[in-house]
Amino acid sequence: MGEIKRIIIIGAGQAGGETAQRLRQGGFAGDITLIGEEPAAPYQRPPLSKAYLKGELSMDRLLLRPAEMYAEENITLLTKLRAVWIDRSNKKVRVEGGRELPYDALVLATGAKPRKLPLVGADLEGVFLFRTAGDVDRVRERFVSGARLVVIGAGYIGLEVAAVARQCGLEVTVVETAVRPLARVTSPEVAGFFLDEHTRQGVRFVLGGQPAVLKGQDRVTGVALTDGMEIPADIVIAGIGVTPDIALAEQCGLTVANGILTDRHCRTADPAIYAIGDCAARPMVHFEGRIARLESVHNAVEGAKVVAAHLLGAKDHTEEAPWFWSDQYDLKLQIAGLFHGYEHVAFRGVMADRAFAAFYYKGERLIAVDAVNKPAEYLGAKMLIQTGRSLPPAVLEDTSRPMKELVASAR
Amino acid sequence: MPKITYIEDSGKEHVVEAPVGQTVMEAAVKHAVPGIDADCGGACACATCHVYVDPEWLAKTGEQNSMEQSMLDFANDVETNSRLSCQIKVTPDLDGLVVRLPKSQH
């Protein structure tokens, strides 16, 4: 690739921000330019649907680093700016306004965009998407006791929002097209546990419900379903997933499937261009090289570490097994591995105690864990998955022996 | 503002002014103290903000909570004065706190 003097990172979320920081910390002395569309310096998104929505965390605590640190470290942070064109043959990025910035290496960390409700009324006042701090700031003004909230989509974001809303005294209805919540991300058993918990906390669920239209003149007043049911609403929040932001990659002809395709070094088919975070898909080293696009902090940070190591010519970063978490009420769900394609699930502890772990197996191999208020089970299983070891279900189900001891005995 | 000293495994010291109400982890990350990864941002999900609290300060920083204890069980080189720095809130009482960092967080 020749000598690398100028690195441009498009996307100033966690993946982009961490990449800039790790390059500098790792001793890269050339130019680093970080381009982001949002007004803020890189910040953490997970608290948006948790502590930030609740008002327990201010914006400056969300920031990965204070905004002034970028200048101190000689990282050019360009906010409220969109990159609009990549010229691969001349290695230039054009930004809004026409300015062209040359690069030797380019990192695409463009993230994902929340899916908009494909319904009449989706643009009414009071209907919100949930992705940026700005989105949450607008929602939060309306988060007052007694307000009627309809959440469309019962994934993690939807359920986290529902939990905060109940804690703030809102009336909450969750509408989900599938017959259970969390259908895409966990087993029916664990989904059932969260359904029961939310129901007990006063959340109303409409499962298998198909929203047809959002009612209202200027502002939303309700959600009508295809079966004729109508749910009154002051606020509607859509949590129906995201789509990877691949527009620039497509424009410049990179291979795009579900996300920008890369090798295990997060490098695209163009050796000067990397792609990381929510917008990219790469082979998973702990899962036989299966290509996956993960939407998580873990994936954002790993991408940053992998790319920084590669660009610095350092030893390859040793990847961690994928991990995720979700906070709802007093429940901390910690997840490691990828559960897709599991054939068997084993439980350690019982759900009634509000502290248990579900271990997922493919054949005899442990591939994932969902741990609720069970941090040792989470970390133990993560360690096993990371090192390619396993323990039989009967062993993990035996609560008479501590998790640490079991993990130490694994082959 | 309370001052906190972080000492890397190599002996290198970083003195940081830490706002009351933030955590010992946040103050380190925001000042780019190397050796505290804190990938999860303080959600007690990753166990990569392990520190050793200087023994003189143990009474003031308080004890490990149960979630923290379980997480530390799986960290490397854990000692009796080990803490996850995301679980230590900065208070005026902690002005002068000294913490040491482990060789590695992974």
Short mmCIF file of C-alpha atoms in Angstrom, two decimals:
data_model
loop_
_atom_site.label_atom_id
_atom_site.label_comp_id
_atom_site.label_asym_id
_atom_site.label_seq_id
_atom_site.Cartn_x
_atom_site.Cartn_y
_atom_site.Cartn_z
CA MET A 1 0.00 0.00 0.00
CA GLY A 2 3.01 2.31 0.23
CA GLU A 3 3.72 4.59 3.13
CA ILE A 4 0.65 5.61 5.07
CA LYS A 5 0.67 9.25 6.03
CA ARG A 6 -3.00 10.18 5.88
CA ILE A 7 -5.82 8.16 7.36
CA ILE A 8 -9.43 9.21 6.96
CA ILE A 9 -12.15 7.63 9.07
CA ILE A 10 -15.73 8.15 7.87
CA GLY A 11 -18.17 7.82 10.75
CA ALA A 12 -17.55 9.29 14.19
CA GLY A 13 -19.37 6.75 16.32
CA GLN A 14 -17.73 4.37 18.74
CA ALA A 15 -15.93 2.36 16.02
CA GLY A 16 -14.55 5.46 14.30
CA GLY A 17 -13.65 7.24 17.53
CA GLU A 18 -11.86 4.22 18.97
CA THR A 19 -9.92 3.71 15.73
CA ALA A 20 -8.60 7.28 15.78
CA GLN A 21 -7.64 7.00 19.41
CA ARG A 22 -5.95 3.61 19.07
CA LEU A 23 -3.98 4.70 16.03
CA ARG A 24 -2.61 7.68 17.94
CA GLN A 25 -1.96 5.70 21.10
CA GLY A 26 -0.23 3.06 19.03
CA GLY A 27 2.23 5.64 17.72
CA PHE A 28 0.83 6.62 14.31
CA ALA A 29 2.32 10.05 13.62
CA GLY A 30 0.55 10.97 10.37
CA ASP A 31 -2.72 12.80 9.76
CA ILE A 32 -5.92 11.37 11.17
CA THR A 33 -9.21 12.86 10.01
CA LEU A 34 -12.45 11.71 11.60
CA ILE A 35 -15.64 12.74 9.77
CA GLY A 36 -19.05 12.49 11.47
CA GLU A 37 -22.57 13.63 10.58
CA GLU A 38 -23.72 14.23 14.13
CA PRO A 39 -22.89 17.43 16.02
CA ALA A 40 -21.19 15.64 18.92
CA ALA A 41 -17.77 14.05 19.25
CA PRO A 42 -17.88 10.21 19.32
CA TYR A 43 -20.11 8.93 22.11
CA GLN A 44 -21.46 5.66 23.48
CA ARG A 45 -24.86 4.65 22.14
CA PRO A 46 -25.88 1.84 24.52
CA PRO A 47 -26.86 4.20 27.38
CA LEU A 48 -29.22 6.10 25.05
CA SER A 49 -32.01 3.58 25.68
CA LYS A 50 -31.03 3.20 29.34
CA ALA A 51 -29.43 5.74 31.71
CA TYR A 52 -29.43 8.63 29.21
CA LEU A 53 -33.14 8.28 28.47
CA LYS A 54 -33.79 8.16 32.20
CA GLY A 55 -31.85 11.39 32.64
CA GLU A 56 -29.20 9.79 34.84
CA LEU A 57 -26.32 10.40 32.48
CA SER A 58 -25.40 13.69 30.85
CA MET A 59 -24.04 14.08 27.32
CA ASP A 60 -20.49 14.76 28.48
CA ARG A 61 -20.48 11.44 30.30
CA LEU A 62 -21.59 9.71 27.10
CA LEU A 63 -18.62 11.07 25.16
CA LEU A 64 -15.82 8.56 24.65
CA ARG A 65 -13.34 11.38 25.27
CA PRO A 66 -13.84 15.09 25.96
CA ALA A 67 -14.22 16.92 22.62
CA GLU A 68 -11.06 18.98 23.20
CA MET A 69 -8.89 15.84 23.43
CA TYR A 70 -9.07 15.34 19.67
CA ALA A 71 -7.27 18.60 18.98
CA GLU A 72 -4.76 17.87 21.74
CA GLU A 73 -3.92 14.59 20.06
CA ASN A 74 -3.83 16.19 16.65
CA ILE A 75 -6.86 14.29 15.39
CA THR A 76 -8.92 16.39 12.98
CA LEU A 77 -12.52 15.87 14.06
CA LEU A 78 -15.01 17.19 11.50
CA THR A 79 -18.53 17.06 12.89
CA LYS A 80 -21.88 17.82 11.20
CA LEU A 81 -20.24 16.88 7.93
CA ARG A 82 -21.21 14.22 5.43
CA ALA A 83 -18.81 12.39 3.16
CA VAL A 84 -20.58 12.13 -0.19
CA TRP A 85 -18.19 10.47 -2.63
CA ILE A 86 -15.20 8.18 -2.61
CA ASP A 87 -12.80 8.31 -5.54
CA ARG A 88 -10.83 5.10 -5.16
CA SER A 89 -8.50 5.53 -8.10
CA ASN A 90 -7.27 8.90 -6.86
CA LYS A 91 -7.74 8.02 -3.17
CA LYS A 92 -9.91 10.99 -2.29
CA VAL A 93 -13.02 11.55 -0.24
CA ARG A 94 -15.36 14.36 -1.23
CA VAL A 95 -17.39 15.93 1.55
CA GLU A 96 -20.52 18.07 1.43
CA GLY A 97 -19.63 21.45 0.01
CA GLY A 98 -17.25 19.89 -2.49
CA ARG A 99 -13.98 19.79 -0.55
CA GLU A 100 -11.80 16.79 -1.43
CA LEU A 101 -9.61 15.10 1.14
CA PRO A 102 -6.82 12.74 0.06
CA TYR A 103 -6.11 9.52 1.93
CA ASP A 104 -3.57 6.71 1.97
CA ALA A 105 -5.88 4.52 4.07
CA LEU A 106 -9.61 4.90 4.54
CA VAL A 107 -11.76 3.40 7.29
CA LEU A 108 -15.51 3.17 6.74
CA ALA A 109 -17.28 3.25 10.09
CA THR A 110 -20.56 4.61 8.79
CA GLY A 111 -22.75 2.62 11.19
CA ALA A 112 -26.40 1.89 10.62
CA LYS A 113 -29.60 3.82 10.15
CA PRO A 114 -32.76 3.04 12.09
CA ARG A 115 -35.57 1.61 9.98
CA LYS A 116 -38.41 4.04 9.57
CA LEU A 117 -41.94 2.71 10.01
CA PRO A 118 -43.24 2.02 6.48
CA LEU A 119 -46.64 3.41 7.41
CA VAL A 120 -48.87 6.36 6.72
CA GLY A 121 -48.39 8.77 9.61
CA ALA A 122 -44.75 7.88 10.25
CA ASP A 123 -43.83 11.57 9.92
CA LEU A 124 -46.36 12.84 12.46
CA GLU A 125 -45.14 14.77 15.43
CA GLY A 126 -44.69 12.47 18.39
CA VAL A 127 -43.30 9.59 16.32
CA PHE A 128 -39.65 8.93 17.02
CA LEU A 129 -36.78 6.80 15.84
CA PHE A 130 -34.13 5.84 18.32
CA ARG A 131 -30.51 6.03 17.27
CA THR A 132 -28.81 9.31 18.18
CA ALA A 133 -28.53 11.41 21.31
CA GLY A 134 -30.56 14.03 19.40
CA ASP A 135 -33.39 11.51 18.91
CA VAL A 136 -33.44 10.78 22.64
CA ASP A 137 -33.32 14.46 23.63
CA ARG A 138 -36.49 15.02 21.62
CA VAL A 139 -38.23 12.00 23.11
CA ARG A 140 -37.23 12.79 26.66
CA GLU A 141 -39.21 16.03 26.91
CA ARG A 142 -42.35 13.92 26.47
CA PHE A 143 -41.36 11.22 28.94
CA VAL A 144 -43.71 12.41 31.66
CA SER A 145 -45.77 10.34 34.03
CA GLY A 146 -49.13 9.36 32.55
CA ALA A 147 -48.13 9.85 28.93
CA ARG A 148 -49.21 7.00 26.66
CA LEU A 149 -46.33 5.38 24.83
CA VAL A 150 -46.55 2.77 22.09
CA VAL A 151 -43.29 1.02 21.29
CA ILE A 152 -43.27 -0.74 17.94
CA GLY A 153 -40.80 -3.62 17.97
CA ALA A 154 -39.89 -5.83 20.91
CA GLY A 155 -36.15 -6.13 20.42
CA TYR A 156 -33.64 -5.05 23.04
CA ILE A 157 -34.01 -1.34 22.27
CA GLY A 158 -37.80 -1.54 22.41
CA LEU A 159 -37.80 -3.42 25.71
CA GLU A 160 -35.16 -1.16 27.27
CA VAL A 161 -37.22 1.88 26.31
CA ALA A 162 -40.34 0.20 27.72
CA ALA A 163 -38.54 -0.47 31.02
CA VAL A 164 -37.37 3.13 31.39
CA ALA A 165 -40.83 4.39 30.44
CA ARG A 166 -42.49 2.29 33.13
CA GLN A 167 -39.96 3.54 35.66
CA CYS A 168 -40.91 7.10 34.62
CA GLY A 169 -44.61 6.33 35.08
CA LEU A 170 -45.72 6.18 31.45
CA GLU A 171 -48.45 3.86 30.19
CA VAL A 172 -46.66 1.50 27.85
CA THR A 173 -47.88 -0.81 25.07
CA VAL A 174 -45.39 -2.81 23.02
CA VAL A 175 -46.55 -3.96 19.58
CA GLU A 176 -44.57 -6.77 17.98
CA THR A 177 -45.31 -8.51 14.69
CA ALA A 178 -43.71 -11.78 15.84
CA VAL A 179 -45.52 -13.96 18.35
CA ARG A 180 -42.86 -13.34 20.98
CA PRO A 181 -40.48 -10.56 21.95
CA LEU A 182 -36.73 -10.78 21.22
CA ALA A 183 -37.45 -13.31 18.46
CA ARG A 184 -34.32 -12.43 16.51
CA VAL A 185 -31.91 -12.38 19.44
CA THR A 186 -32.72 -15.07 21.97
CA SER A 187 -34.47 -18.37 22.69
CA PRO A 188 -38.22 -18.66 23.38
CA GLU A 189 -37.40 -19.52 27.01
CA VAL A 190 -35.40 -16.39 27.72
CA ALA A 191 -37.84 -14.27 25.70
CA GLY A 192 -40.65 -15.67 27.86
CA PHE A 193 -38.81 -14.62 30.99
CA PHE A 194 -38.53 -11.02 29.76
CA LEU A 195 -42.15 -11.03 28.59
CA ASP A 196 -43.28 -12.08 32.09
CA GLU A 197 -41.07 -9.50 33.75
CA HIS A 198 -42.36 -6.62 31.62
CA THR A 199 -45.94 -7.78 32.05
CA ARG A 200 -45.48 -7.80 35.81
CA GLN A 201 -44.05 -4.29 35.56
CA GLY A 202 -47.24 -3.15 33.84
CA VAL A 203 -46.23 -3.20 30.17
CA ARG A 204 -49.03 -4.27 27.84
CA PHE A 205 -48.02 -6.46 24.88
CA VAL A 206 -49.73 -6.91 21.55
CA LEU A 207 -47.88 -9.87 20.03
CA GLY A 208 -48.49 -10.87 16.46
CA GLY A 209 -49.85 -7.34 15.96
CA GLN A 210 -49.41 -5.68 12.60
CA PRO A 211 -49.44 -1.85 12.69
CA ALA A 212 -51.39 -0.48 9.73
CA VAL A 213 -51.44 3.29 10.16
CA LEU A 214 -50.40 5.94 12.64
CA LYS A 215 -53.41 8.12 13.41
CA GLY A 216 -53.45 11.86 13.99
CA GLN A 217 -53.74 15.24 12.30
CA ASP A 218 -50.48 17.00 13.13
CA ARG A 219 -49.41 14.91 16.05
CA VAL A 220 -49.85 11.24 16.61
CA THR A 221 -52.90 10.15 18.58
CA GLY A 222 -52.83 6.40 18.13
CA VAL A 223 -51.70 3.30 16.32
CA ALA A 224 -54.23 1.32 14.29
CA LEU A 225 -53.48 -2.35 13.66
CA THR A 226 -54.52 -4.38 10.64
CA ASP A 227 -57.07 -6.32 12.71
CA GLY A 228 -58.88 -3.09 13.55
CA MET A 229 -57.51 -2.64 17.04
CA GLU A 230 -56.58 0.95 17.87
CA ILE A 231 -54.14 1.89 20.61
CA PRO A 232 -54.22 5.51 21.78
CA ALA A 233 -50.77 7.11 21.94
CA ASP A 234 -49.09 10.41 22.78
CA ILE A 235 -45.70 9.04 21.77
CA VAL A 236 -44.77 6.30 19.32
CA ILE A 237 -41.23 4.94 19.27
CA ALA A 238 -40.10 2.64 16.49
CA GLY A 239 -37.52 0.05 17.43
CA ILE A 240 -37.72 -2.16 14.36
CA GLY A 241 -34.04 -2.57 13.68
CA VAL A 242 -31.42 -0.84 11.60
CA THR A 243 -29.95 -1.16 8.15
CA PRO A 244 -26.21 -0.84 7.59
CA ASP A 245 -25.17 2.45 6.02
CA ILE A 246 -23.52 1.15 2.87
CA ALA A 247 -24.27 4.01 0.48
CA LEU A 248 -20.65 5.14 0.08
CA ALA A 249 -19.36 1.59 -0.25
CA GLU A 250 -21.89 0.90 -3.00
CA GLN A 251 -21.10 4.16 -4.74
CA CYS A 252 -17.40 3.29 -4.97
CA GLY A 253 -18.03 -0.32 -5.98
CA LEU A 254 -17.00 -2.26 -2.89
CA THR A 255 -18.58 -5.66 -2.28
CA VAL A 256 -21.70 -5.29 -0.20
CA ALA A 257 -23.95 -8.07 1.03
CA ASN A 258 -25.54 -7.58 4.43
CA GLY A 259 -22.95 -4.90 5.20
CA ILE A 260 -19.62 -4.06 3.62
CA LEU A 261 -17.75 -7.32 3.18
CA THR A 262 -14.24 -7.54 4.64
CA ASP A 263 -11.59 -10.12 5.46
CA ARG A 264 -10.61 -10.89 9.04
CA HIS A 265 -8.38 -7.81 9.10
CA CYS A 266 -11.51 -5.75 8.38
CA ARG A 267 -10.06 -4.96 4.97
CA THR A 268 -12.32 -4.66 1.93
CA ALA A 269 -11.37 -5.88 -1.54
CA ASP A 270 -9.62 -2.51 -1.96
CA PRO A 271 -6.47 -2.86 0.17
CA ALA A 272 -6.57 0.84 1.07
CA ILE A 273 -10.10 0.65 2.50
CA TYR A 274 -11.25 -0.95 5.74
CA ALA A 275 -14.80 -1.25 7.09
CA ILE A 276 -15.75 -1.75 10.74
CA GLY A 277 -18.65 -1.61 13.17
CA ASP A 278 -22.35 -1.86 12.37
CA CYS A 279 -21.83 -1.23 8.64
CA ALA A 280 -19.44 -4.14 8.04
CA ALA A 281 -19.54 -7.93 7.86
CA ARG A 282 -16.49 -10.11 8.43
CA PRO A 283 -15.51 -13.71 9.22
CA MET A 284 -15.97 -14.58 12.88
CA VAL A 285 -12.79 -16.23 14.13
CA HIS A 286 -14.58 -18.10 16.92
CA PHE A 287 -17.29 -19.41 14.60
CA GLU A 288 -15.42 -21.19 11.82
CA GLY A 289 -15.08 -18.02 9.83
CA ARG A 290 -18.81 -17.58 9.36
CA ILE A 291 -19.50 -14.11 7.95
CA ALA A 292 -21.53 -11.96 10.33
CA ARG A 293 -22.48 -8.34 10.75
CA LEU A 294 -22.81 -7.55 14.44
CA GLU A 295 -24.43 -4.46 15.92
CA SER A 296 -22.63 -4.02 19.20
CA VAL A 297 -20.06 -2.13 21.20
CA HIS A 298 -17.89 -5.22 21.25
CA ASN A 299 -17.85 -5.34 17.47
CA ALA A 300 -17.16 -1.61 17.16
CA VAL A 301 -14.21 -1.81 19.55
CA GLU A 302 -12.84 -5.03 18.08
CA GLY A 303 -12.95 -3.53 14.59
CA ALA A 304 -11.02 -0.51 15.84
CA LYS A 305 -8.40 -2.74 17.48
CA VAL A 306 -8.04 -5.00 14.45
CA VAL A 307 -7.68 -2.10 12.02
CA ALA A 308 -5.32 -0.11 14.23
CA ALA A 309 -3.06 -3.15 14.66
CA HIS A 310 -3.09 -3.81 10.92
CA LEU A 311 -2.38 -0.21 9.94
CA LEU A 312 0.36 0.10 12.54
CA GLY A 313 1.95 -3.12 11.32
CA ALA A 314 1.62 -4.50 14.84
CA LYS A 315 0.88 -8.06 15.91
CA ASP A 316 -2.70 -9.09 15.02
CA HIS A 317 -5.20 -8.24 17.68
CA THR A 318 -6.46 -11.38 19.46
CA GLU A 319 -10.20 -11.17 19.12
CA GLU A 320 -12.61 -11.64 21.98
CA ALA A 321 -15.75 -13.72 21.60
CA PRO A 322 -18.71 -11.45 20.75
CA TRP A 323 -20.44 -9.96 23.78
CA PHE A 324 -23.51 -7.82 24.39
CA TRP A 325 -25.56 -6.60 27.30
CA SER A 326 -28.99 -5.18 28.10
CA ASP A 327 -30.27 -3.51 31.26
CA GLN A 328 -33.99 -3.70 32.03
CA TYR A 329 -35.33 -2.78 35.49
CA ASP A 330 -32.93 -4.46 37.95
CA LEU A 331 -32.06 -7.18 35.44
CA LYS A 332 -28.64 -7.23 33.85
CA LEU A 333 -28.59 -9.49 30.82
CA GLN A 334 -25.09 -10.37 29.63
CA ILE A 335 -24.60 -12.30 26.42
CA ALA A 336 -21.52 -13.95 24.95
CA GLY A 337 -21.14 -15.84 21.69
CA LEU A 338 -23.66 -16.15 18.86
CA PHE A 339 -26.74 -18.28 19.55
CA HIS A 340 -27.95 -18.61 15.94
CA GLY A 341 -28.40 -22.19 14.87
CA TYR A 342 -28.36 -23.62 18.40
CA GLU A 343 -29.87 -27.06 18.87
CA HIS A 344 -30.07 -27.37 22.62
CA VAL A 345 -30.31 -25.04 25.60
CA ALA A 346 -29.25 -25.84 29.18
CA PHE A 347 -30.13 -23.78 32.24
CA ARG A 348 -28.08 -23.03 35.31
CA GLY A 349 -30.24 -21.63 38.10
CA VAL A 350 -33.97 -20.96 37.85
CA MET A 351 -35.82 -18.05 36.32
CA ALA A 352 -37.97 -17.54 39.41
CA ASP A 353 -34.82 -16.41 41.27
CA ARG A 354 -34.28 -13.70 38.62
CA ALA A 355 -30.72 -14.98 38.32
CA PHE A 356 -29.99 -17.73 35.80
CA ALA A 357 -27.95 -18.54 32.73
CA ALA A 358 -29.05 -20.18 29.47
CA PHE A 359 -26.24 -21.99 27.65
CA TYR A 360 -26.71 -22.66 23.94
CA TYR A 361 -25.22 -25.69 22.19
CA LYS A 362 -24.71 -26.74 18.63
CA GLY A 363 -24.09 -30.45 18.83
CA GLU A 364 -21.81 -30.80 21.83
CA ARG A 365 -20.28 -27.40 21.43
CA LEU A 366 -21.16 -24.42 23.62
CA ILE A 367 -21.80 -21.47 21.29
CA ALA A 368 -23.48 -18.80 23.44
CA VAL A 369 -24.79 -17.78 26.83
CA ASP A 370 -27.58 -15.49 28.01
CA ALA A 371 -26.89 -14.71 31.66
CA VAL A 372 -29.40 -12.76 33.75
CA ASN A 373 -27.86 -11.32 36.92
CA LYS A 374 -25.22 -14.07 36.65
CA PRO A 375 -21.92 -12.38 35.78
CA ALA A 376 -19.72 -15.37 36.59
CA GLU A 377 -21.70 -17.59 34.23
CA TYR A 378 -21.41 -14.93 31.55
CA LEU A 379 -17.67 -14.44 31.87
CA GLY A 380 -16.98 -18.15 32.32
CA ALA A 381 -18.90 -19.09 29.19
CA LYS A 382 -17.31 -16.23 27.26
CA MET A 383 -13.90 -17.57 28.18
CA LEU A 384 -14.85 -21.09 27.06
CA ILE A 385 -16.18 -19.86 23.70
CA GLN A 386 -13.13 -17.71 23.16
CA THR A 387 -10.75 -20.60 23.74
CA GLY A 388 -12.83 -23.13 21.81
CA ARG A 389 -13.59 -25.20 24.89
CA SER A 390 -16.90 -26.62 26.06
CA LEU A 391 -18.57 -28.31 29.00
CA PRO A 392 -21.48 -30.77 28.77
CA PRO A 393 -24.94 -29.40 29.68
CA ALA A 394 -25.18 -31.62 32.76
CA VAL A 395 -21.96 -30.14 34.12
CA LEU A 396 -23.06 -26.55 33.65
CA GLU A 397 -26.48 -27.31 35.12
CA ASP A 398 -24.88 -28.50 38.36
CA THR A 399 -25.13 -25.46 40.62
CA SER A 400 -23.37 -27.21 43.51
CA ARG A 401 -20.02 -26.42 41.89
CA PRO A 402 -18.95 -22.80 41.30
CA MET A 403 -18.65 -21.60 37.71
CA LYS A 404 -14.99 -20.80 38.06
CA GLU A 405 -14.16 -24.36 39.08
CA LEU A 406 -16.18 -25.75 36.17
CA VAL A 407 -14.45 -23.50 33.66
CA ALA A 408 -11.05 -24.52 34.98
CA SER A 409 -11.97 -28.18 34.42
CA ALA A 410 -12.98 -27.67 30.78
CA ARG A 411 -10.96 -29.14 27.94
CA MET B 1 -11.61 18.54 42.06
CA PRO B 2 -10.29 15.34 43.63
CA LYS B 3 -6.96 14.20 42.20
CA ILE B 4 -6.43 10.54 41.42
CA THR B 5 -3.08 8.94 40.64
CA TYR B 6 -3.02 5.95 38.29
CA ILE B 7 0.22 3.97 38.21
CA GLU B 8 0.83 1.77 35.19
CA ASP B 9 2.44 -1.62 35.62
CA SER B 10 5.64 -0.07 34.23
CA GLY B 11 5.63 2.45 37.09
CA LYS B 12 4.54 5.39 34.96
CA GLU B 13 2.22 7.72 36.89
CA HIS B 14 -0.77 9.69 35.62
CA VAL B 15 -2.36 12.29 37.86
CA VAL B 16 -5.90 13.13 36.80
CA GLU B 17 -8.48 15.60 38.10
CA ALA B 18 -11.66 13.58 38.51
CA PRO B 19 -15.08 15.25 38.70
CA VAL B 20 -17.17 14.20 41.70
CA GLY B 21 -19.96 11.87 40.58
CA GLN B 22 -18.01 10.28 37.76
CA THR B 23 -16.30 6.96 38.31
CA VAL B 24 -12.59 6.23 38.72
CA MET B 25 -12.83 4.42 35.36
CA GLU B 26 -14.37 7.39 33.53
CA ALA B 27 -11.76 9.83 34.80
CA ALA B 28 -9.02 7.52 33.49
CA VAL B 29 -10.60 6.91 30.10
CA LYS B 30 -11.36 10.60 29.53
CA HIS B 31 -7.70 11.41 30.16
CA ALA B 32 -6.46 8.53 28.00
CA VAL B 33 -4.71 6.72 30.84
CA PRO B 34 -3.41 3.60 29.08
CA GLY B 35 -4.23 0.25 30.63
CA ILE B 36 -7.89 0.88 31.39
CA ASP B 37 -9.92 -0.32 28.42
CA ALA B 38 -13.44 -0.14 29.86
CA ASP B 39 -14.97 -1.29 26.59
CA CYS B 40 -18.52 -1.37 27.97
CA GLY B 41 -18.37 2.21 29.22
CA GLY B 42 -19.11 1.36 32.82
CA ALA B 43 -22.00 -1.09 32.54
CA CYS B 44 -20.09 -3.71 34.55
CA ALA B 45 -20.18 -5.94 31.48
CA CYS B 46 -16.59 -6.37 30.36
CA ALA B 47 -14.22 -6.49 33.37
CA THR B 48 -11.56 -4.47 31.54
CA CYS B 49 -11.17 -1.66 34.07
CA HIS B 50 -9.48 -3.70 36.82
CA VAL B 51 -7.32 -1.70 39.26
CA TYR B 52 -5.53 -2.32 42.55
CA VAL B 53 -6.53 0.20 45.18
CA ASP B 54 -3.64 1.41 47.30
CA PRO B 55 -4.16 -0.34 50.67
CA GLU B 56 -4.36 2.98 52.54
CA TRP B 57 -7.43 3.89 50.53
CA LEU B 58 -9.38 0.66 50.79
CA ALA B 59 -11.61 1.88 53.62
CA LYS B 60 -12.65 4.93 51.61
CA THR B 61 -13.29 3.22 48.29
CA GLY B 62 -15.55 0.65 49.96
CA GLU B 63 -15.94 -3.01 49.11
CA GLN B 64 -16.56 -4.97 45.93
CA ASN B 65 -20.25 -5.39 45.21
CA SER B 66 -21.46 -8.89 44.38
CA MET B 67 -21.63 -8.41 40.62
CA GLU B 68 -18.15 -6.94 40.63
CA GLN B 69 -16.85 -9.79 42.76
CA SER B 70 -18.15 -12.36 40.28
CA MET B 71 -16.62 -10.48 37.36
CA LEU B 72 -13.25 -10.15 39.10
CA ASP B 73 -13.28 -13.86 39.78
CA PHE B 74 -12.43 -14.30 36.11
CA ALA B 75 -9.91 -11.46 35.76
CA ASN B 76 -6.16 -12.05 35.73
CA ASP B 77 -3.90 -11.51 38.75
CA VAL B 78 -6.67 -10.63 41.17
CA GLU B 79 -5.61 -9.48 44.64
CA THR B 80 -7.57 -8.63 47.77
CA ASN B 81 -7.37 -4.94 46.82
CA SER B 82 -8.69 -5.52 43.28
CA ARG B 83 -11.64 -3.43 42.13
CA LEU B 84 -13.42 -2.67 38.89
CA SER B 85 -12.84 1.05 38.59
CA CYS B 86 -16.26 1.58 36.96
CA GLN B 87 -17.78 0.67 40.32
CA ILE B 88 -15.88 3.28 42.36
CA LYS B 89 -17.66 6.66 42.41
CA VAL B 90 -15.46 9.71 42.83
CA THR B 91 -16.26 11.58 46.06
CA PRO B 92 -14.46 14.52 47.73
CA ASP B 93 -13.13 11.91 50.20
CA LEU B 94 -11.13 10.26 47.43
CA ASP B 95 -8.91 13.30 46.80
CA GLY B 96 -5.39 11.82 46.63
CA LEU B 97 -6.51 8.27 45.77
CA VAL B 98 -3.80 6.04 44.33
CA VAL B 99 -4.64 3.02 42.14
CA ARG B 100 -2.30 0.67 40.33
CA LEU B 101 -3.05 -0.98 37.00
CA PRO B 102 -2.57 -4.66 36.19
CA LYS B 103 -0.18 -5.83 33.50
CA SER B 104 -3.08 -6.57 31.17
CA GLN B 105 -6.87 -6.30 31.20
CA HIS B 106 -7.33 -9.42 29.09
#
